[in-house]
PDB file of C-alpha atoms and ligand atoms in Angstrom:
ATOM      1  CA  UNK A   1      -9.132  50.737 -55.091  1.00 95.00           C
ATOM      2  CA  UNK A   2      -8.060  47.908 -55.631  1.00 97.00           C
ATOM      3  CA  UNK A   3      -7.020  46.213 -51.627  1.00 98.00           C
ATOM      4  CA  UNK A   4      -5.293  43.412 -50.016  1.00 98.00           C
ATOM      5  CA  UNK A   5      -6.194  42.225 -46.565  1.00 97.00           C
ATOM      6  CA  UNK A   6      -2.882  40.411 -45.879  1.00 96.00           C
ATOM      7  CA  UNK A   7      -2.200  38.453 -42.515  1.00 96.00           C
ATOM      8  CA  UNK A   8      -2.488  35.326 -40.763  1.00 95.00           C
ATOM      9  CA  UNK A   9      -5.404  33.138 -40.781  1.00 92.00           C
ATOM     10  CA  UNK A  10      -8.357  33.992 -37.880  1.00 87.00           C
ATOM     11  CA  UNK A  11      -6.414  37.984 -38.146  1.00 92.00           C
ATOM     12  CA  UNK A  12      -9.739  39.537 -39.147  1.00 89.00           C
ATOM     13  CA  UNK A  13      -9.212  39.965 -42.735  1.00 93.00           C
ATOM     14  CA  UNK A  14     -12.729  39.040 -43.356  1.00 91.00           C
ATOM     15  CA  UNK A  15     -14.189  41.144 -40.729  1.00 89.00           C
ATOM     16  CA  UNK A  16     -12.564  44.584 -41.691  1.00 95.00           C
ATOM     17  CA  UNK A  17     -12.925  43.780 -45.317  1.00 96.00           C
ATOM     18  CA  UNK A  18     -16.587  43.873 -44.747  1.00 93.00           C
ATOM     19  CA  UNK A  19     -16.409  47.002 -43.513  1.00 95.00           C
ATOM     20  CA  UNK A  20     -14.417  48.919 -45.957  1.00 97.00           C
ATOM     21  CA  UNK A  21     -16.349  47.052 -48.688  1.00 97.00           C
ATOM     22  CA  UNK A  22     -19.769  49.046 -47.530  1.00 96.00           C
ATOM     23  CA  UNK A  23     -18.037  51.850 -47.424  1.00 96.00           C
ATOM     24  CA  UNK A  24     -16.110  52.196 -50.379  1.00 96.00           C
ATOM     25  CA  UNK A  25     -18.957  51.201 -52.131  1.00 97.00           C
ATOM     26  CA  UNK A  26     -16.835  47.795 -53.631  1.00 97.00           C
ATOM     27  CA  UNK A  27     -16.859  44.104 -53.313  1.00 98.00           C
ATOM     28  CA  UNK A  28     -14.937  41.991 -50.891  1.00 97.00           C
ATOM     29  CA  UNK A  29     -13.298  38.725 -52.738  1.00 97.00           C
ATOM     30  CA  UNK A  30     -12.698  35.741 -50.366  1.00 96.00           C
ATOM     31  CA  UNK A  31     -11.150  32.898 -52.113  1.00 96.00           C
ATOM     32  CA  UNK A  32     -12.026  31.058 -48.533  1.00 93.00           C
ATOM     33  CA  UNK A  33     -15.833  31.479 -49.455  1.00 93.00           C
ATOM     34  CA  UNK A  34     -15.851  30.969 -52.866  1.00 95.00           C
ATOM     35  CA  UNK A  35     -13.765  27.680 -52.083  1.00 96.00           C
ATOM     36  CA  UNK A  36     -16.017  26.811 -49.292  1.00 92.00           C
ATOM     37  CA  UNK A  37     -19.686  27.797 -51.199  1.00 93.00           C
ATOM     38  CA  UNK A  38     -17.671  25.725 -54.469  1.00 95.00           C
ATOM     39  CA  UNK A  39     -17.096  22.571 -51.435  1.00 95.00           C
ATOM     40  CA  UNK A  40     -20.840  23.023 -50.933  1.00 93.00           C
ATOM     41  CA  UNK A  41     -22.219  22.949 -54.417  1.00 96.00           C
ATOM     42  CA  UNK A  42     -19.648  19.658 -55.573  1.00 96.00           C
ATOM     43  CA  UNK A  43     -18.508  21.867 -58.215  1.00 95.00           C
ATOM     44  CA  UNK A  44     -15.127  20.307 -59.823  1.00 94.00           C
ATOM     45  CA  UNK A  45     -13.265  22.966 -58.356  1.00 93.00           C
ATOM     46  CA  UNK A  46     -15.000  22.357 -54.954  1.00 95.00           C
ATOM     47  CA  UNK A  47     -14.328  18.622 -55.143  1.00 96.00           C
ATOM     48  CA  UNK A  48     -11.194  18.828 -55.780  1.00 94.00           C
ATOM     49  CA  UNK A  49     -10.262  22.060 -53.303  1.00 96.00           C
ATOM     50  CA  UNK A  50     -11.954  19.775 -50.437  1.00 96.00           C
ATOM     51  CA  UNK A  51      -9.271  17.510 -48.750  1.00 96.00           C
ATOM     52  CA  UNK A  52      -6.933  20.268 -48.839  1.00 96.00           C
ATOM     53  CA  UNK A  53      -9.399  22.833 -46.924  1.00 93.00           C
ATOM     54  CA  UNK A  54     -10.037  20.368 -44.578  1.00 92.00           C
ATOM     55  CA  UNK A  55      -5.898  19.532 -43.590  1.00 90.00           C
ATOM     56  CA  UNK A  56      -5.333  23.160 -43.775  1.00 89.00           C
ATOM     57  CA  UNK A  57      -2.990  23.122 -46.566  1.00 92.00           C
ATOM     58  CA  UNK A  58      -3.225  25.679 -49.401  1.00 95.00           C
ATOM     59  CA  UNK A  59      -5.621  24.601 -52.138  1.00 97.00           C
ATOM     60  CA  UNK A  60      -3.578  24.032 -55.370  1.00 96.00           C
ATOM     61  CA  UNK A  61      -2.445  27.355 -57.461  1.00 94.00           C
ATOM     62  CA  UNK A  62      -4.519  26.384 -60.552  1.00 93.00           C
ATOM     63  CA  UNK A  63      -7.818  25.356 -58.788  1.00 95.00           C
ATOM     64  CA  UNK A  64      -7.851  29.536 -56.454  1.00 96.00           C
ATOM     65  CA  UNK A  65      -6.601  31.180 -59.630  1.00 96.00           C
ATOM     66  CA  UNK A  66      -9.120  29.628 -61.893  1.00 93.00           C
ATOM     67  CA  UNK A  67     -12.111  31.081 -59.298  1.00 94.00           C
ATOM     68  CA  UNK A  68     -10.270  34.116 -58.711  1.00 96.00           C
ATOM     69  CA  UNK A  69      -9.373  35.069 -62.501  1.00 95.00           C
ATOM     70  CA  UNK A  70     -13.512  34.584 -63.680  1.00 94.00           C
ATOM     71  CA  UNK A  71     -14.202  36.528 -60.079  1.00 95.00           C
ATOM     72  CA  UNK A  72     -12.916  39.284 -61.015  1.00 96.00           C
ATOM     73  CA  UNK A  73     -13.736  39.396 -64.512  1.00 94.00           C
ATOM     74  CA  UNK A  74     -17.660  40.352 -63.047  1.00 96.00           C
ATOM     75  CA  UNK A  75     -19.337  44.023 -64.014  1.00 96.00           C
ATOM     76  CA  UNK A  76     -18.753  44.570 -60.207  1.00 96.00           C
ATOM     77  CA  UNK A  77     -15.395  44.850 -59.229  1.00 96.00           C
ATOM     78  CA  UNK A  78     -14.908  46.943 -62.724  1.00 94.00           C
ATOM     79  CA  UNK A  79     -14.475  50.532 -59.866  1.00 94.00           C
ATOM     80  CA  UNK A  80     -12.186  48.382 -57.120  1.00 97.00           C
ATOM     81  CA  UNK A  81     -11.741  45.688 -54.816  1.00 98.00           C
ATOM     82  CA  UNK A  82     -11.197  43.713 -51.606  1.00 98.00           C
ATOM     83  CA  UNK A  83      -9.269  40.857 -51.593  1.00 98.00           C
ATOM     84  CA  UNK A  84      -9.083  38.692 -48.894  1.00 97.00           C
ATOM     85  CA  UNK A  85      -7.100  35.546 -48.046  1.00 96.00           C
ATOM     86  CA  UNK A  86      -5.521  35.663 -52.004  1.00 97.00           C
ATOM     87  CA  UNK A  87      -3.172  35.781 -52.718  1.00 98.00           C
ATOM     88  CA  UNK A  88      -1.104  33.198 -50.446  1.00 97.00           C
ATOM     89  CA  UNK A  89       1.747  32.440 -52.246  1.00 96.00           C
ATOM     90  CA  UNK A  90       4.647  34.481 -54.167  1.00 96.00           C
ATOM     91  CA  UNK A  91       3.283  32.324 -57.563  1.00 96.00           C
ATOM     92  CA  UNK A  92      -0.279  33.822 -57.087  1.00 97.00           C
ATOM     93  CA  UNK A  93       0.654  37.209 -56.715  1.00 97.00           C
ATOM     94  CA  UNK A  94       2.688  37.070 -59.820  1.00 96.00           C
ATOM     95  CA  UNK A  95      -0.337  35.599 -61.268  1.00 96.00           C
ATOM     96  CA  UNK A  96      -2.354  38.928 -60.553  1.00 95.00           C
ATOM     97  CA  UNK A  97       0.401  40.624 -62.344  1.00 95.00           C
ATOM     98  CA  UNK A  98      -0.117  38.458 -64.924  1.00 95.00           C
ATOM     99  CA  UNK A  99      -4.134  39.516 -64.940  1.00 93.00           C
ATOM    100  CA  UNK A 100      -2.543  43.237 -65.145  1.00 93.00           C
ATOM    101  CA  UNK A 101      -4.561  43.824 -61.563  1.00 93.00           C
ATOM    102  CA  UNK A 102      -2.515  46.749 -60.187  1.00 93.00           C
ATOM    103  CA  UNK A 103      -2.876  46.759 -56.608  1.00 97.00           C
ATOM    104  CA  UNK A 104      -3.068  49.907 -54.710  1.00 97.00           C
ATOM    105  CA  UNK A 105      -2.140  49.161 -51.103  1.00 98.00           C
ATOM    106  CA  UNK A 106      -1.776  45.811 -49.117  1.00 98.00           C
ATOM    107  CA  UNK A 107      -3.059  45.918 -45.747  1.00 98.00           C
ATOM    108  CA  UNK A 108      -0.822  43.546 -42.981  1.00 97.00           C
ATOM    109  CA  UNK A 109      -3.498  42.577 -39.753  1.00 97.00           C
ATOM    110  CA  UNK A 110      -0.556  42.217 -37.183  1.00 96.00           C
ATOM    111  CA  UNK A 111      -1.605  39.731 -34.860  1.00 95.00           C
ATOM    112  CA  UNK A 112       0.390  36.966 -32.519  1.00 95.00           C
ATOM    113  CA  UNK A 113      -0.184  33.417 -32.609  1.00 94.00           C
ATOM    114  CA  UNK A 114      -1.403  33.190 -29.604  1.00 92.00           C
ATOM    115  CA  UNK A 115      -4.278  35.361 -30.088  1.00 92.00           C
ATOM    116  CA  UNK A 116      -5.043  33.758 -33.533  1.00 93.00           C
ATOM    117  CA  UNK A 117      -5.485  30.375 -31.179  1.00 91.00           C
ATOM    118  CA  UNK A 118      -8.188  32.381 -28.570  1.00 87.00           C
ATOM    119  CA  UNK A 119     -10.038  33.783 -31.346  1.00 88.00           C
ATOM    120  CA  UNK A 120     -10.367  30.911 -33.745  1.00 90.00           C
ATOM    121  CA  UNK A 121     -12.059  28.810 -30.806  1.00 89.00           C
ATOM    122  CA  UNK A 122     -14.464  31.108 -30.814  1.00 91.00           C
ATOM    123  CA  UNK A 123     -14.722  32.228 -34.332  1.00 90.00           C
ATOM    124  CA  UNK A 124     -18.959  31.426 -35.966  1.00 93.00           C
ATOM    125  CA  UNK A 125     -19.847  31.878 -39.469  1.00 92.00           C
ATOM    126  CA  UNK A 126     -23.203  31.954 -41.189  1.00 94.00           C
ATOM    127  CA  UNK A 127     -24.041  28.641 -42.567  1.00 93.00           C
ATOM    128  CA  UNK A 128     -26.454  30.609 -45.200  1.00 93.00           C
ATOM    129  CA  UNK A 129     -24.232  33.820 -46.648  1.00 91.00           C
ATOM    130  CA  UNK A 130     -20.773  33.614 -45.043  1.00 87.00           C
ATOM    131  CA  UNK A 131     -20.580  36.490 -42.690  1.00 89.00           C
ATOM    132  CA  UNK A 132     -18.206  35.820 -39.975  1.00 87.00           C
ATOM    133  CA  UNK A 133     -18.982  36.365 -36.224  1.00 91.00           C
ATOM    134  CA  UNK A 134     -16.880  35.862 -32.905  1.00 89.00           C
ATOM    135  CA  UNK A 135     -19.061  34.673 -29.562  1.00 91.00           C
ATOM    136  CA  UNK A 136     -16.497  37.421 -27.721  1.00 87.00           C
ATOM    137  CA  UNK A 137     -15.475  40.056 -30.105  1.00 82.00           C
ATOM    138  CA  UNK A 138     -18.436  40.217 -32.780  1.00 87.00           C
ATOM    139  CA  UNK A 139     -21.092  38.368 -31.677  1.00 93.00           C
ATOM    140  CA  UNK A 140     -24.706  38.550 -33.562  1.00 95.00           C
ATOM    141  CA  UNK A 141     -27.043  40.721 -32.431  1.00 94.00           C
ATOM    142  CA  UNK A 142     -29.926  37.960 -31.437  1.00 88.00           C
ATOM    143  CA  UNK A 143     -27.120  35.772 -29.862  1.00 84.00           C
ATOM    144  CA  UNK A 144     -27.658  32.906 -31.670  1.00 88.00           C
ATOM    145  CA  UNK A 145     -28.983  33.721 -36.031  1.00 96.00           C
ATOM    146  CA  UNK A 146     -26.785  35.772 -38.751  1.00 97.00           C
ATOM    147  CA  UNK A 147     -27.833  39.551 -38.727  1.00 96.00           C
ATOM    148  CA  UNK A 148     -27.447  39.936 -42.170  1.00 95.00           C
ATOM    149  CA  UNK A 149     -30.046  36.826 -43.334  1.00 96.00           C
ATOM    150  CA  UNK A 150     -31.122  34.900 -40.551  1.00 96.00           C
ATOM    151  CA  UNK A 151     -28.869  31.921 -41.405  1.00 96.00           C
ATOM    152  CA  UNK A 152     -27.553  29.395 -38.582  1.00 96.00           C
ATOM    153  CA  UNK A 153     -24.329  30.219 -37.082  1.00 96.00           C
ATOM    154  CA  UNK A 154     -21.953  27.219 -37.490  1.00 94.00           C
ATOM    155  CA  UNK A 155     -18.077  26.733 -36.265  1.00 92.00           C
ATOM    156  CA  UNK A 156     -16.006  26.187 -39.451  1.00 87.00           C
ATOM    157  CA  UNK A 157     -14.589  23.019 -39.309  1.00 87.00           C
ATOM    158  CA  UNK A 158     -11.137  23.909 -40.215  1.00 89.00           C
ATOM    159  CA  UNK A 159     -10.925  25.914 -36.815  1.00 92.00           C
ATOM    160  CA  UNK A 160     -10.694  22.884 -34.788  1.00 89.00           C
ATOM    161  CA  UNK A 161      -7.367  23.433 -33.001  1.00 87.00           C
ATOM    162  CA  UNK A 162      -5.345  20.634 -34.377  1.00 89.00           C
ATOM    163  CA  UNK A 163      -6.194  22.329 -37.905  1.00 91.00           C
ATOM    164  CA  UNK A 164      -5.749  26.040 -36.803  1.00 92.00           C
ATOM    165  CA  UNK A 165      -2.193  24.806 -35.882  1.00 91.00           C
ATOM    166  CA  UNK A 166      -0.833  23.641 -39.613  1.00 92.00           C
ATOM    167  CA  UNK A 167      -3.214  26.446 -41.112  1.00 93.00           C
ATOM    168  CA  UNK A 168      -0.684  28.354 -38.790  1.00 95.00           C
ATOM    169  CA  UNK A 169       2.272  26.270 -39.921  1.00 94.00           C
ATOM    170  CA  UNK A 170       1.078  27.132 -43.721  1.00 93.00           C
ATOM    171  CA  UNK A 171       1.148  30.612 -43.458  1.00 96.00           C
ATOM    172  CA  UNK A 172       4.466  31.065 -41.622  1.00 96.00           C
ATOM    173  CA  UNK A 173       5.659  28.843 -44.201  1.00 96.00           C
ATOM    174  CA  UNK A 174       4.179  30.049 -47.479  1.00 95.00           C
ATOM    175  CA  UNK A 175       2.290  33.347 -46.968  1.00 96.00           C
ATOM    176  CA  UNK A 176       4.297  35.821 -44.851  1.00 97.00           C
ATOM    177  CA  UNK A 177       6.980  35.977 -47.285  1.00 97.00           C
ATOM    178  CA  UNK A 178       4.273  38.057 -49.413  1.00 97.00           C
ATOM    179  CA  UNK A 179       4.600  40.309 -46.667  1.00 97.00           C
ATOM    180  CA  UNK A 180       9.051  41.450 -47.876  1.00 97.00           C
ATOM    181  CA  UNK A 181       7.076  41.296 -51.653  1.00 97.00           C
ATOM    182  CA  UNK A 182       4.463  44.067 -51.026  1.00 98.00           C
ATOM    183  CA  UNK A 183       7.062  45.682 -48.834  1.00 97.00           C
ATOM    184  CA  UNK A 184       9.675  45.974 -51.629  1.00 97.00           C
ATOM    185  CA  UNK A 185       7.021  47.604 -53.759  1.00 96.00           C
ATOM    186  CA  UNK A 186       5.967  50.100 -51.621  1.00 97.00           C
ATOM    187  CA  UNK A 187       2.552  49.255 -50.793  1.00 98.00           C
ATOM    188  CA  UNK A 188       2.770  47.231 -47.642  1.00 98.00           C
ATOM    189  CA  UNK A 189       0.407  49.178 -44.755  1.00 98.00           C
ATOM    190  CA  UNK A 190       0.866  47.388 -41.371  1.00 97.00           C
ATOM    191  CA  UNK A 191      -2.010  47.968 -38.444  1.00 97.00           C
ATOM    192  CA  UNK A 192      -1.755  46.300 -35.279  1.00 95.00           C
ATOM    193  CA  UNK A 193      -4.356  43.767 -34.148  1.00 92.00           C
ATOM    194  CA  UNK A 194      -6.778  45.992 -31.531  1.00 89.00           C
ATOM    195  CA  UNK A 195      -8.620  43.838 -29.123  1.00 84.00           C
ATOM    196  CA  UNK A 196     -11.831  45.108 -30.312  1.00 84.00           C
ATOM    197  CA  UNK A 197     -12.887  45.177 -33.873  1.00 86.00           C
ATOM    198  CA  UNK A 198     -13.575  48.642 -33.721  1.00 92.00           C
ATOM    199  CA  UNK A 199     -10.259  49.951 -32.411  1.00 95.00           C
ATOM    200  CA  UNK A 200      -8.700  47.920 -35.165  1.00 95.00           C
ATOM    201  CA  UNK A 201     -11.469  49.627 -38.191  1.00 96.00           C
ATOM    202  CA  UNK A 202     -10.406  52.913 -36.801  1.00 96.00           C
ATOM    203  CA  UNK A 203      -6.721  52.110 -37.898  1.00 96.00           C
ATOM    204  CA  UNK A 204      -7.133  50.375 -41.302  1.00 97.00           C
ATOM    205  CA  UNK A 205      -9.601  53.444 -41.974  1.00 97.00           C
ATOM    206  CA  UNK A 206      -7.062  55.669 -41.531  1.00 96.00           C
ATOM    207  CA  UNK A 207      -4.446  53.714 -43.582  1.00 96.00           C
ATOM    208  CA  UNK A 208      -6.912  53.707 -46.249  1.00 96.00           C
ATOM    209  CA  UNK A 209      -7.134  57.721 -45.719  1.00 94.00           C
ATOM    210  CA  UNK A 210     -11.059  57.585 -45.752  1.00 90.00           C
ATOM    211  CA  UNK A 211     -11.275  58.112 -41.913  1.00 76.00           C
TER     212      UNK A 211
HETATM  213  P1  ADP B   1      -8.287  31.955 -42.857  1.00 97.22           P
HETATM  214  O1  ADP B   1      -7.939  32.862 -43.747  1.00 97.22           O
HETATM  215  O2  ADP B   1      -8.636  31.975 -41.459  1.00 97.22           O
HETATM  216  O3  ADP B   1      -7.123  31.042 -42.744  1.00 97.22           O
HETATM  217  P2  ADP B   1      -9.857  32.109 -45.157  1.00 97.22           P
HETATM  218  O4  ADP B   1     -11.113  31.322 -45.253  1.00 97.22           O
HETATM  219  O5  ADP B   1      -9.396  32.270 -45.962  1.00 97.22           O
HETATM  220  O6  ADP B   1      -9.664  31.159 -43.865  1.00 97.22           O
HETATM  221  O7  ADP B   1      -9.472  29.839 -46.251  1.00 97.22           O
HETATM  222  C1  ADP B   1      -9.734  28.401 -45.530  1.00 97.22           C
HETATM  223  C2  ADP B   1      -9.049  27.578 -46.339  1.00 97.22           C
HETATM  224  O8  ADP B   1      -9.379  27.383 -47.979  1.00 97.22           O
HETATM  225  C3  ADP B   1      -7.413  27.701 -45.943  1.00 97.22           C
HETATM  226  O9  ADP B   1      -6.929  27.052 -45.256  1.00 97.22           O
HETATM  227  C4  ADP B   1      -6.977  27.564 -47.478  1.00 97.22           C
HETATM  228  O10 ADP B   1      -7.465  25.506 -47.988  1.00 97.22           O
HETATM  229  C5  ADP B   1      -7.863  27.757 -48.769  1.00 97.22           C
HETATM  230  N1  ADP B   1      -7.941  28.607 -49.187  1.00 97.22           N
HETATM  231  C6  ADP B   1      -8.381  29.980 -49.468  1.00 97.22           C
HETATM  232  N2  ADP B   1      -7.904  31.042 -50.206  1.00 97.22           N
HETATM  233  C7  ADP B   1      -6.597  30.266 -50.607  1.00 97.22           C
HETATM  234  C8  ADP B   1      -5.615  30.525 -51.547  1.00 97.22           C
HETATM  235  N3  ADP B   1      -5.996  31.554 -51.622  1.00 97.22           N
HETATM  236  N4  ADP B   1      -4.435  29.606 -52.247  1.00 97.22           N
HETATM  237  C9  ADP B   1      -5.159  28.760 -51.856  1.00 97.22           C
HETATM  238  N5  ADP B   1      -5.823  28.024 -50.853  1.00 97.22           N
HETATM  239  C10 ADP B   1      -7.007  29.403 -50.326  1.00 97.22           C
HETATM  240 ZN1   ZN B   2     -26.174  34.907 -43.460  1.00 97.22          ZN
END
């Protein structure tokens, strides 16, 4: 199954994607995580992406589409994959079609702007493996280190409140139109984001028919 998780920054796409990824044994592909990795390693794509990511703007399509195309060509994507954070514009969605990638379902996580601002202020990220946490909604088991790899938990630079505001503006202007795009294809399913991660997971699994 090829799945897209869609929604505003901080809606919980990464968290739900990780859970579904384990259940279905298919990889999650997060363009945001790949970009952060490229920035950390100072690759050519990373260097061209850095200023956009830091300011909450979208990275140019050529860069993101290039990274994604390489990743989708890898062996582990053959039996399906989950996209988290891609596509974010209509041209990006069209690029998927040009690559002959068929999408089965687009899960739209519906969360209000007020909730987003509150959530992102508590978000933490593993510095080593990138796994997301939240101080209140999804804390690491031992309180300070990553459950998966023991890495240090950090605050993402673009979770700064001023940058969050511009990420939300970017979302409404450039990304939200994709909802109508996928709705017209009949593959959009809305999931109302819940307070508890586990409750959103229930709705997500039900939408996928894998309870
Ligand atoms: P979030 O969904 O919480 O905003 P991501 O990790 O998905 O976080 O993205 C972080 C940043 O990476 C974005 O603000 C943007 O600058 C860049 N980015 C990620 N995915 C894309 C994409 N598909 N197109 C353009 N820029 C992207
Ligand atoms: Zn980790």
